Short mmCIF file of C-alpha atoms and ligand atoms in Angstrom, two decimals:
data_model
loop_
_atom_site.label_atom_id
_atom_site.label_comp_id
_atom_site.label_asym_id
_atom_site.label_seq_id
_atom_site.Cartn_x
_atom_site.Cartn_y
_atom_site.Cartn_z
CA MET A 1 262.79 -44.66 109.14
CA ALA A 2 261.80 -41.86 110.72
CA VAL A 3 258.78 -39.20 109.36
CA SER A 4 256.69 -36.44 110.49
CA SER A 5 254.20 -34.46 109.14
CA ALA A 6 253.39 -30.18 110.44
CA PRO A 7 250.89 -28.55 109.21
CA GLY A 8 249.82 -24.74 106.85
CA LYS A 9 248.66 -21.54 108.41
CA VAL A 10 246.66 -18.75 106.98
CA TYR A 11 246.96 -15.08 108.91
CA LEU A 12 243.26 -14.85 110.78
CA PHE A 13 245.11 -10.76 111.50
CA GLY A 14 247.90 -8.88 110.48
CA GLU A 15 250.60 -9.72 108.03
CA HIS A 16 253.01 -7.03 106.58
CA ALA A 17 251.81 -5.55 109.75
CA VAL A 18 253.83 -7.63 112.11
CA VAL A 19 257.01 -6.89 110.84
CA TYR A 20 257.09 -3.35 112.40
CA GLY A 21 255.92 -4.86 115.52
CA GLU A 22 252.32 -5.55 115.55
CA PRO A 23 251.60 -8.02 116.77
CA ALA A 24 249.91 -10.61 114.23
CA VAL A 25 247.11 -13.79 114.59
CA PRO A 26 248.43 -16.97 112.45
CA CYS A 27 246.50 -20.86 112.82
CA ALA A 28 247.22 -23.97 111.32
CA ILE A 29 244.83 -25.37 109.35
CA GLU A 30 244.67 -29.27 108.85
CA VAL A 31 246.51 -29.46 105.64
CA ARG A 32 249.68 -31.13 105.94
CA ALA A 33 253.68 -31.64 104.94
CA ARG A 34 255.06 -35.40 105.42
CA VAL A 35 258.98 -35.87 105.82
CA GLY A 36 260.42 -39.23 105.85
CA VAL A 37 263.60 -39.68 106.60
CA GLU A 38 266.36 -42.49 106.03
CA ARG A 39 270.02 -42.12 106.83
CA ARG A 40 272.08 -43.45 104.66
CA THR A 41 275.61 -45.67 104.59
CA ASP A 42 277.45 -42.62 102.69
CA SER A 43 277.27 -39.10 103.34
CA LYS A 44 275.23 -37.59 100.57
CA LEU A 45 271.99 -35.60 100.87
CA ARG A 46 268.74 -36.96 98.13
CA ILE A 47 265.87 -35.37 98.13
CA HIS A 48 262.75 -37.02 96.24
CA ALA A 49 259.29 -34.77 96.81
CA GLU A 50 255.87 -35.37 95.85
CA ASP A 51 252.61 -32.50 95.55
CA LEU A 52 254.40 -29.05 95.76
CA SER A 53 252.16 -28.52 93.24
CA LEU A 54 254.76 -29.56 90.91
CA ASP A 55 255.49 -32.68 89.23
CA GLY A 56 257.08 -35.51 91.97
CA PHE A 57 260.92 -34.59 91.43
CA THR A 58 264.00 -36.48 93.22
CA VAL A 59 267.45 -33.87 93.29
CA GLU A 60 270.47 -35.45 94.90
CA TYR A 61 273.09 -34.52 96.55
CA GLY A 62 276.83 -35.61 95.63
CA GLY A 63 279.14 -35.20 98.18
CA THR A 64 277.72 -33.06 101.31
CA ALA A 65 274.73 -31.01 101.68
CA ASP A 66 276.47 -28.15 100.70
CA GLY A 67 278.04 -29.55 96.76
CA PRO A 68 276.08 -28.93 93.99
CA PRO A 69 273.03 -31.10 92.90
CA ASP A 70 273.32 -34.12 89.97
CA VAL A 71 269.91 -32.71 88.72
CA ASP A 72 268.68 -28.98 87.50
CA VAL A 73 266.33 -27.36 89.12
CA SER A 74 264.80 -24.85 86.90
CA GLU A 75 261.66 -24.01 89.09
CA SER A 76 262.48 -21.31 92.02
CA LEU A 77 259.45 -22.74 94.04
CA LEU A 78 261.18 -26.15 93.94
CA THR A 79 264.03 -25.08 94.48
CA ALA A 80 263.66 -22.72 97.58
CA ALA A 81 261.83 -26.19 98.72
CA MET A 82 264.97 -28.60 98.49
CA GLY A 83 267.37 -25.23 100.22
CA TYR A 84 264.53 -25.15 103.37
CA VAL A 85 265.60 -29.23 103.62
CA ASP A 86 268.96 -28.99 102.50
CA GLY A 87 268.55 -25.51 106.49
CA ALA A 88 266.46 -28.80 107.91
CA ILE A 89 269.13 -31.15 107.49
CA GLU A 90 272.24 -28.99 108.70
CA GLN A 91 270.72 -28.05 111.61
CA VAL A 92 269.99 -31.64 112.29
CA ARG A 93 273.66 -32.50 111.51
CA ASP A 94 275.07 -29.73 113.91
CA VAL A 95 271.46 -30.95 116.86
CA THR A 96 273.32 -34.77 116.85
CA GLY A 97 277.25 -33.47 116.21
CA GLU A 98 277.04 -35.73 112.94
CA GLU A 99 278.36 -33.75 110.52
CA ASP A 100 278.41 -36.14 108.09
CA VAL A 101 275.53 -38.32 108.55
CA GLY A 102 274.25 -38.50 104.65
CA PHE A 103 269.96 -39.40 104.50
CA ASP A 104 267.11 -39.62 101.78
CA VAL A 105 264.00 -37.25 102.39
CA THR A 106 261.21 -37.76 101.02
CA ILE A 107 258.87 -35.27 101.78
CA GLU A 108 255.20 -35.10 100.39
CA SER A 109 252.54 -31.43 101.23
CA ASP A 110 249.19 -30.87 100.68
CA ILE A 111 250.16 -27.43 100.93
CA PRO A 112 250.53 -24.46 97.67
CA LEU A 113 254.04 -23.51 97.40
CA GLY A 114 254.56 -20.02 98.34
CA ALA A 115 250.82 -18.87 98.51
CA GLY A 116 250.13 -17.94 101.93
CA LEU A 117 249.88 -21.17 104.27
CA GLY A 118 252.99 -21.77 104.82
CA SER A 119 254.66 -24.97 102.81
CA SER A 120 258.16 -23.91 103.87
CA ALA A 121 257.65 -24.30 107.73
CA ALA A 122 255.29 -26.83 107.48
CA VAL A 123 258.62 -28.53 105.45
CA ALA A 124 261.19 -27.11 108.09
CA VAL A 125 259.72 -28.76 111.22
CA ALA A 126 258.91 -32.29 109.89
CA ALA A 127 262.13 -32.41 108.58
CA ILE A 128 263.46 -31.36 111.27
CA ASP A 129 261.34 -33.40 113.49
CA ALA A 130 261.78 -36.79 111.49
CA GLY A 131 266.06 -36.05 110.86
CA THR A 132 266.09 -35.49 114.28
CA ARG A 133 264.53 -39.02 115.61
CA GLU A 134 266.34 -40.54 113.12
CA LEU A 135 269.41 -40.47 114.60
CA GLY A 136 267.54 -41.19 118.11
CA THR A 137 267.06 -37.94 119.65
CA THR A 138 263.78 -36.38 119.69
CA LEU A 139 263.16 -32.58 120.18
CA GLU A 140 260.38 -30.51 122.29
CA VAL A 141 258.79 -28.72 120.43
CA ASP A 142 260.38 -24.95 121.46
CA GLU A 143 263.99 -26.16 119.92
CA LEU A 144 262.23 -27.79 117.62
CA ALA A 145 260.59 -24.06 116.61
CA GLU A 146 263.41 -22.85 117.48
CA ARG A 147 265.78 -24.65 114.60
CA ALA A 148 263.00 -24.46 112.19
CA TYR A 149 262.88 -19.93 112.69
CA GLN A 150 266.57 -20.43 111.83
CA THR A 151 266.39 -22.99 108.72
CA GLU A 152 264.01 -19.70 107.38
CA TYR A 153 266.18 -17.43 108.25
CA GLU A 154 269.08 -18.53 106.73
CA VAL A 155 267.21 -19.58 104.01
CA GLN A 156 265.81 -16.28 103.27
CA GLY A 157 269.60 -13.94 103.77
CA GLY A 158 267.65 -13.01 107.15
CA GLN A 159 264.03 -12.20 106.05
CA ALA A 160 261.89 -14.23 108.49
CA SER A 161 259.55 -13.44 111.59
CA ARG A 162 258.50 -16.21 113.78
CA ALA A 163 255.21 -17.32 113.09
CA ASP A 164 254.92 -20.04 110.92
CA THR A 165 257.42 -21.56 112.35
CA PHE A 166 256.03 -21.59 115.88
CA CYS A 167 252.37 -22.35 114.68
CA SER A 168 253.25 -24.75 112.81
CA ALA A 169 255.92 -26.51 114.90
CA THR A 170 252.74 -25.86 118.20
CA GLY A 171 250.07 -26.08 115.88
CA GLY A 172 246.31 -24.17 116.59
CA ALA A 173 246.23 -20.06 117.17
CA VAL A 174 249.03 -18.07 118.32
CA ARG A 175 250.12 -15.41 119.39
CA VAL A 176 253.26 -13.51 117.63
CA GLU A 177 254.70 -9.74 118.11
CA GLY A 178 258.28 -8.87 117.64
CA ASP A 179 260.13 -12.01 118.73
CA ASN A 180 257.43 -12.91 121.38
CA CYS A 181 254.90 -16.32 120.22
CA GLN A 182 252.09 -17.64 122.27
CA SER A 183 249.50 -19.76 121.88
CA LEU A 184 246.06 -19.13 122.12
CA GLU A 185 243.68 -20.67 123.34
CA SER A 186 240.79 -20.24 119.81
CA PRO A 187 237.02 -21.92 118.93
CA ASP A 188 236.85 -24.59 116.17
CA LEU A 189 236.83 -22.16 112.86
CA PRO A 190 235.72 -23.71 110.21
CA LEU A 191 238.71 -21.93 106.78
CA VAL A 192 237.44 -21.61 103.83
CA ILE A 193 240.81 -21.68 101.59
CA GLY A 194 240.70 -20.38 98.24
CA PHE A 195 243.76 -20.63 95.96
CA ASP A 196 244.90 -18.33 93.08
CA GLY A 197 247.82 -21.12 91.68
CA GLY A 198 250.07 -18.75 91.52
CA ALA A 199 252.50 -17.57 94.01
CA GLY A 200 253.17 -13.93 95.42
CA ASP A 201 257.35 -12.69 95.47
CA THR A 202 257.11 -11.65 99.62
CA GLY A 203 260.46 -9.64 99.54
CA GLU A 204 258.77 -6.97 97.18
CA LEU A 205 255.40 -6.99 98.66
CA VAL A 206 256.76 -6.34 101.48
CA ALA A 207 259.71 -3.44 100.51
CA GLY A 208 256.42 -2.57 98.50
CA VAL A 209 254.37 -1.55 101.49
CA ARG A 210 257.83 -0.38 103.87
CA SER A 211 258.81 2.87 100.39
CA LEU A 212 254.63 3.86 100.94
CA ARG A 213 255.17 3.79 105.01
CA GLU A 214 257.80 5.47 104.31
CA GLU A 215 255.91 8.54 101.83
CA TYR A 216 252.73 8.96 103.93
CA GLU A 217 252.01 9.41 107.46
CA PHE A 218 248.20 7.49 105.78
CA ALA A 219 250.00 4.40 105.18
CA ALA A 220 252.50 4.10 108.87
CA ASP A 221 248.75 4.80 110.48
CA THR A 222 246.93 2.03 107.78
CA VAL A 223 249.50 -0.51 110.01
CA ASP A 224 249.14 0.71 112.71
CA ALA A 225 245.65 0.03 111.89
CA ILE A 226 246.45 -3.74 111.38
CA GLY A 227 247.32 -4.34 114.25
CA ASP A 228 243.66 -2.14 116.83
CA ILE A 229 242.74 -4.54 114.48
CA VAL A 230 244.50 -7.52 115.61
CA ARG A 231 244.26 -6.56 119.36
CA ASN A 232 240.51 -6.58 118.36
CA GLY A 233 240.20 -9.67 116.56
CA GLU A 234 241.84 -11.20 119.34
CA THR A 235 239.58 -10.45 121.35
CA ALA A 236 237.19 -11.82 119.03
CA LEU A 237 238.36 -14.79 118.84
CA ALA A 238 238.85 -15.67 122.77
CA ALA A 239 234.72 -15.29 122.64
CA GLY A 240 234.17 -17.22 119.74
CA ASP A 241 232.39 -14.31 118.00
CA LEU A 242 231.99 -15.70 114.44
CA GLU A 243 230.66 -12.41 113.39
CA GLU A 244 233.20 -10.12 114.64
CA LEU A 245 236.22 -12.21 113.69
CA GLY A 246 235.05 -12.31 109.76
CA ARG A 247 233.73 -8.78 110.10
CA LEU A 248 237.37 -8.28 110.91
CA MET A 249 239.16 -9.66 108.46
CA ASN A 250 237.11 -7.89 106.07
CA PHE A 251 238.43 -5.39 107.58
CA ASN A 252 241.89 -6.04 107.26
CA HIS A 253 241.44 -7.53 103.86
CA GLY A 254 240.69 -3.85 103.02
CA LEU A 255 243.90 -2.22 104.12
CA LEU A 256 246.20 -4.79 102.82
CA SER A 257 244.56 -3.89 99.99
CA ALA A 258 244.46 -0.26 100.44
CA LEU A 259 249.04 -1.09 100.93
CA GLY A 260 248.49 -2.62 97.71
CA VAL A 261 249.33 -6.51 98.30
CA SER A 262 245.59 -7.93 96.82
CA SER A 263 245.39 -8.56 93.64
CA ARG A 264 242.54 -8.87 90.77
CA SER A 265 242.84 -12.56 91.65
CA LEU A 266 242.26 -12.91 95.42
CA ASP A 267 240.24 -9.45 95.07
CA SER A 268 237.70 -11.93 93.26
CA MET A 269 237.53 -14.27 95.59
CA VAL A 270 237.67 -12.27 98.59
CA TRP A 271 234.80 -10.58 96.94
CA ALA A 272 232.32 -14.64 95.81
CA ALA A 273 233.10 -15.43 99.37
CA ARG A 274 231.47 -13.01 100.80
CA ASP A 275 228.36 -12.78 98.10
CA ALA A 276 228.04 -17.02 99.06
CA GLY A 277 227.59 -15.40 103.07
CA ALA A 278 230.69 -15.80 104.31
CA ALA A 279 231.39 -13.62 107.56
CA GLY A 280 234.64 -12.19 106.96
CA ALA A 281 237.41 -12.65 104.16
CA LYS A 282 241.09 -11.58 103.47
CA LEU A 283 243.88 -12.78 101.58
CA THR A 284 246.09 -14.96 103.76
CA GLY A 285 250.38 -13.85 103.91
CA ALA A 286 252.67 -11.65 101.77
CA GLY A 287 249.47 -11.68 99.41
CA GLY A 288 250.08 -10.48 95.20
CA GLY A 289 248.52 -13.95 93.75
CA GLY A 290 248.53 -16.10 96.65
CA CYS A 291 245.52 -17.86 99.04
CA ILE A 292 242.35 -16.44 100.61
CA VAL A 293 240.66 -17.49 104.10
CA ALA A 294 237.41 -17.36 103.95
CA LEU A 295 235.08 -17.82 107.42
CA ASP A 296 231.66 -19.91 107.19
CA PRO A 297 230.30 -23.27 108.28
CA THR A 298 228.18 -23.93 105.03
CA ASP A 299 229.63 -25.46 101.99
CA GLU A 300 228.87 -21.98 99.61
CA THR A 301 231.41 -20.12 100.49
CA GLN A 302 233.44 -23.66 98.33
CA THR A 303 231.03 -24.08 95.75
CA ALA A 304 231.06 -20.16 95.10
CA LEU A 305 235.14 -19.99 94.71
CA SER A 306 234.93 -23.46 92.82
CA TYR A 307 233.20 -20.60 90.70
CA THR A 308 234.89 -17.64 90.74
CA PRO A 309 237.44 -16.88 87.82
CA GLY A 310 241.31 -16.62 89.01
CA CYS A 311 239.97 -19.33 91.69
CA ALA A 312 242.72 -22.45 90.65
CA ASP A 313 241.55 -24.21 93.87
CA THR A 314 239.74 -24.59 97.19
CA PHE A 315 239.28 -26.77 100.83
CA ARG A 316 237.68 -26.39 103.86
CA ALA A 317 241.15 -26.18 106.08
CA GLU A 318 240.53 -26.98 109.54
CA LEU A 319 242.10 -25.61 112.00
CA SER A 320 244.83 -27.78 113.49
CA GLU A 321 245.46 -27.78 117.34
CA THR A 322 247.80 -29.81 116.96
CA GLY A 323 251.63 -29.07 115.16
CA VAL A 324 253.97 -31.45 114.50
CA GLU A 325 253.41 -35.09 113.62
CA ARG A 326 255.64 -38.98 114.89
CA LEU A 327 253.81 -40.71 112.12
CA GLU A 328 256.90 -43.40 112.27
O1 PMV B 401 253.39 -15.85 102.94
P1 PMV B 401 253.93 -16.39 103.98
O2 PMV B 401 253.22 -16.84 104.56
O3 PMV B 401 255.23 -16.26 104.17
O4 PMV B 401 253.34 -14.59 104.90
C1 PMV B 401 254.60 -13.38 105.10
C2 PMV B 401 254.57 -12.45 106.48
C3 PMV B 401 254.33 -10.91 105.98
O5 PMV B 401 254.29 -10.08 106.93
C4 PMV B 401 254.28 -9.74 104.32
C5 PMV B 401 256.90 -11.14 106.29
C6 PMV B 401 256.92 -11.64 107.56
O6 PMV B 401 257.81 -11.88 107.71
O7 PMV B 401 256.27 -11.40 108.50
#
C-alpha cells in the first residue's frame, strides 16, 4: 500500500476575481487529506472514506471505475468526493498505462468538504500520488498538480481553477493568474479558521457574481478592485507585514460581501474575529457558507469564535510549507 497526504488551502486574497483574470493568492494550510491506495487482484475500485465530515462510508464499484456503485450514496457532497477519487484513479491508470488495474482506496480527511478549504483538490492530489507510487511511478510535483487539475476539471464539468490543486501539490503561498501558478515567499502566518458547518454552491455563487458584473459597471469595478487588493497583498506578504495583510483581508471581505457571496454566519464569524483583535478576517473560497480565515497570533480569535452563534468549529491552521507528503 502507498499512502500520501496533501494539504488544504485558504484564499488570502482574490477568490471570484480570479475567474476574470485577476491574480489570487491561495496558501496551503496544515489540515490534510490522507489517501491510501492498495492494488487489488481484480479490476474493482473500492473506496472507504472516514472523517469526511460525515460518517465512515464504503463504496464499491463493480468491474471498472465506470461501473455503477453497489451502495446507494445519496449524500451529494460525499458523492462528489467519491467522484474525485474516481477521476484520480483514471489519471493513475492513464499515467501507468494499466487500464484494468483495481484498487482499495482509503480516504481520511481533516478538511471540511466543500467549505472553501480545498478538500477535493487535496483528495485528488493525494490519491494520484499514492496510486501512481503503488504502481511504481513517482510523479514530479508539477505533473502531479497538472493531473490533479485535470481531475477537478473533468469532475466539475470543465470549470476549475489551477489554484487549489497547485497549492495542495506544492504547499506554501501561491500566486495564481490565469493558468500561471508560482510559489511565493511567505512568513509564518498565524491563521485561524472558523467553519459554519455548511457549504456554498460554487457554481451558483460564481454565476451570481457574473451576472452582477454584467449588469453593473460598479460591480465590474469591484472585481477589478479585488485585483488591486491582491497586488497590494503580495507586497505585504513579501514584507511580512501582518497588520497590512489583515487590513487588506478586511477590505477583500467587504468587496466579496458587496458582490453577494458572504452570508450571515460568515459575516458573524468575520466580525467576531475582528472584535477579538484579529489583524483581519475574510471568507475563503466561493462563500455562501463554509469557512472564514482570520489572522491572529493570540488565542483570542479562536476563543471568541468558539462562542459565536453560527460557528460550528474553529481551529488554528498554520501555513503548510509542505505540499504532498509521501507517508508509506
Ligand atoms: O470554494 P473553493 O475553494 O472551491 O474556491 C472557489 C474559488 C472561486 O474563485 C470562487 C472559483 C474558482 O474556480 O476560482
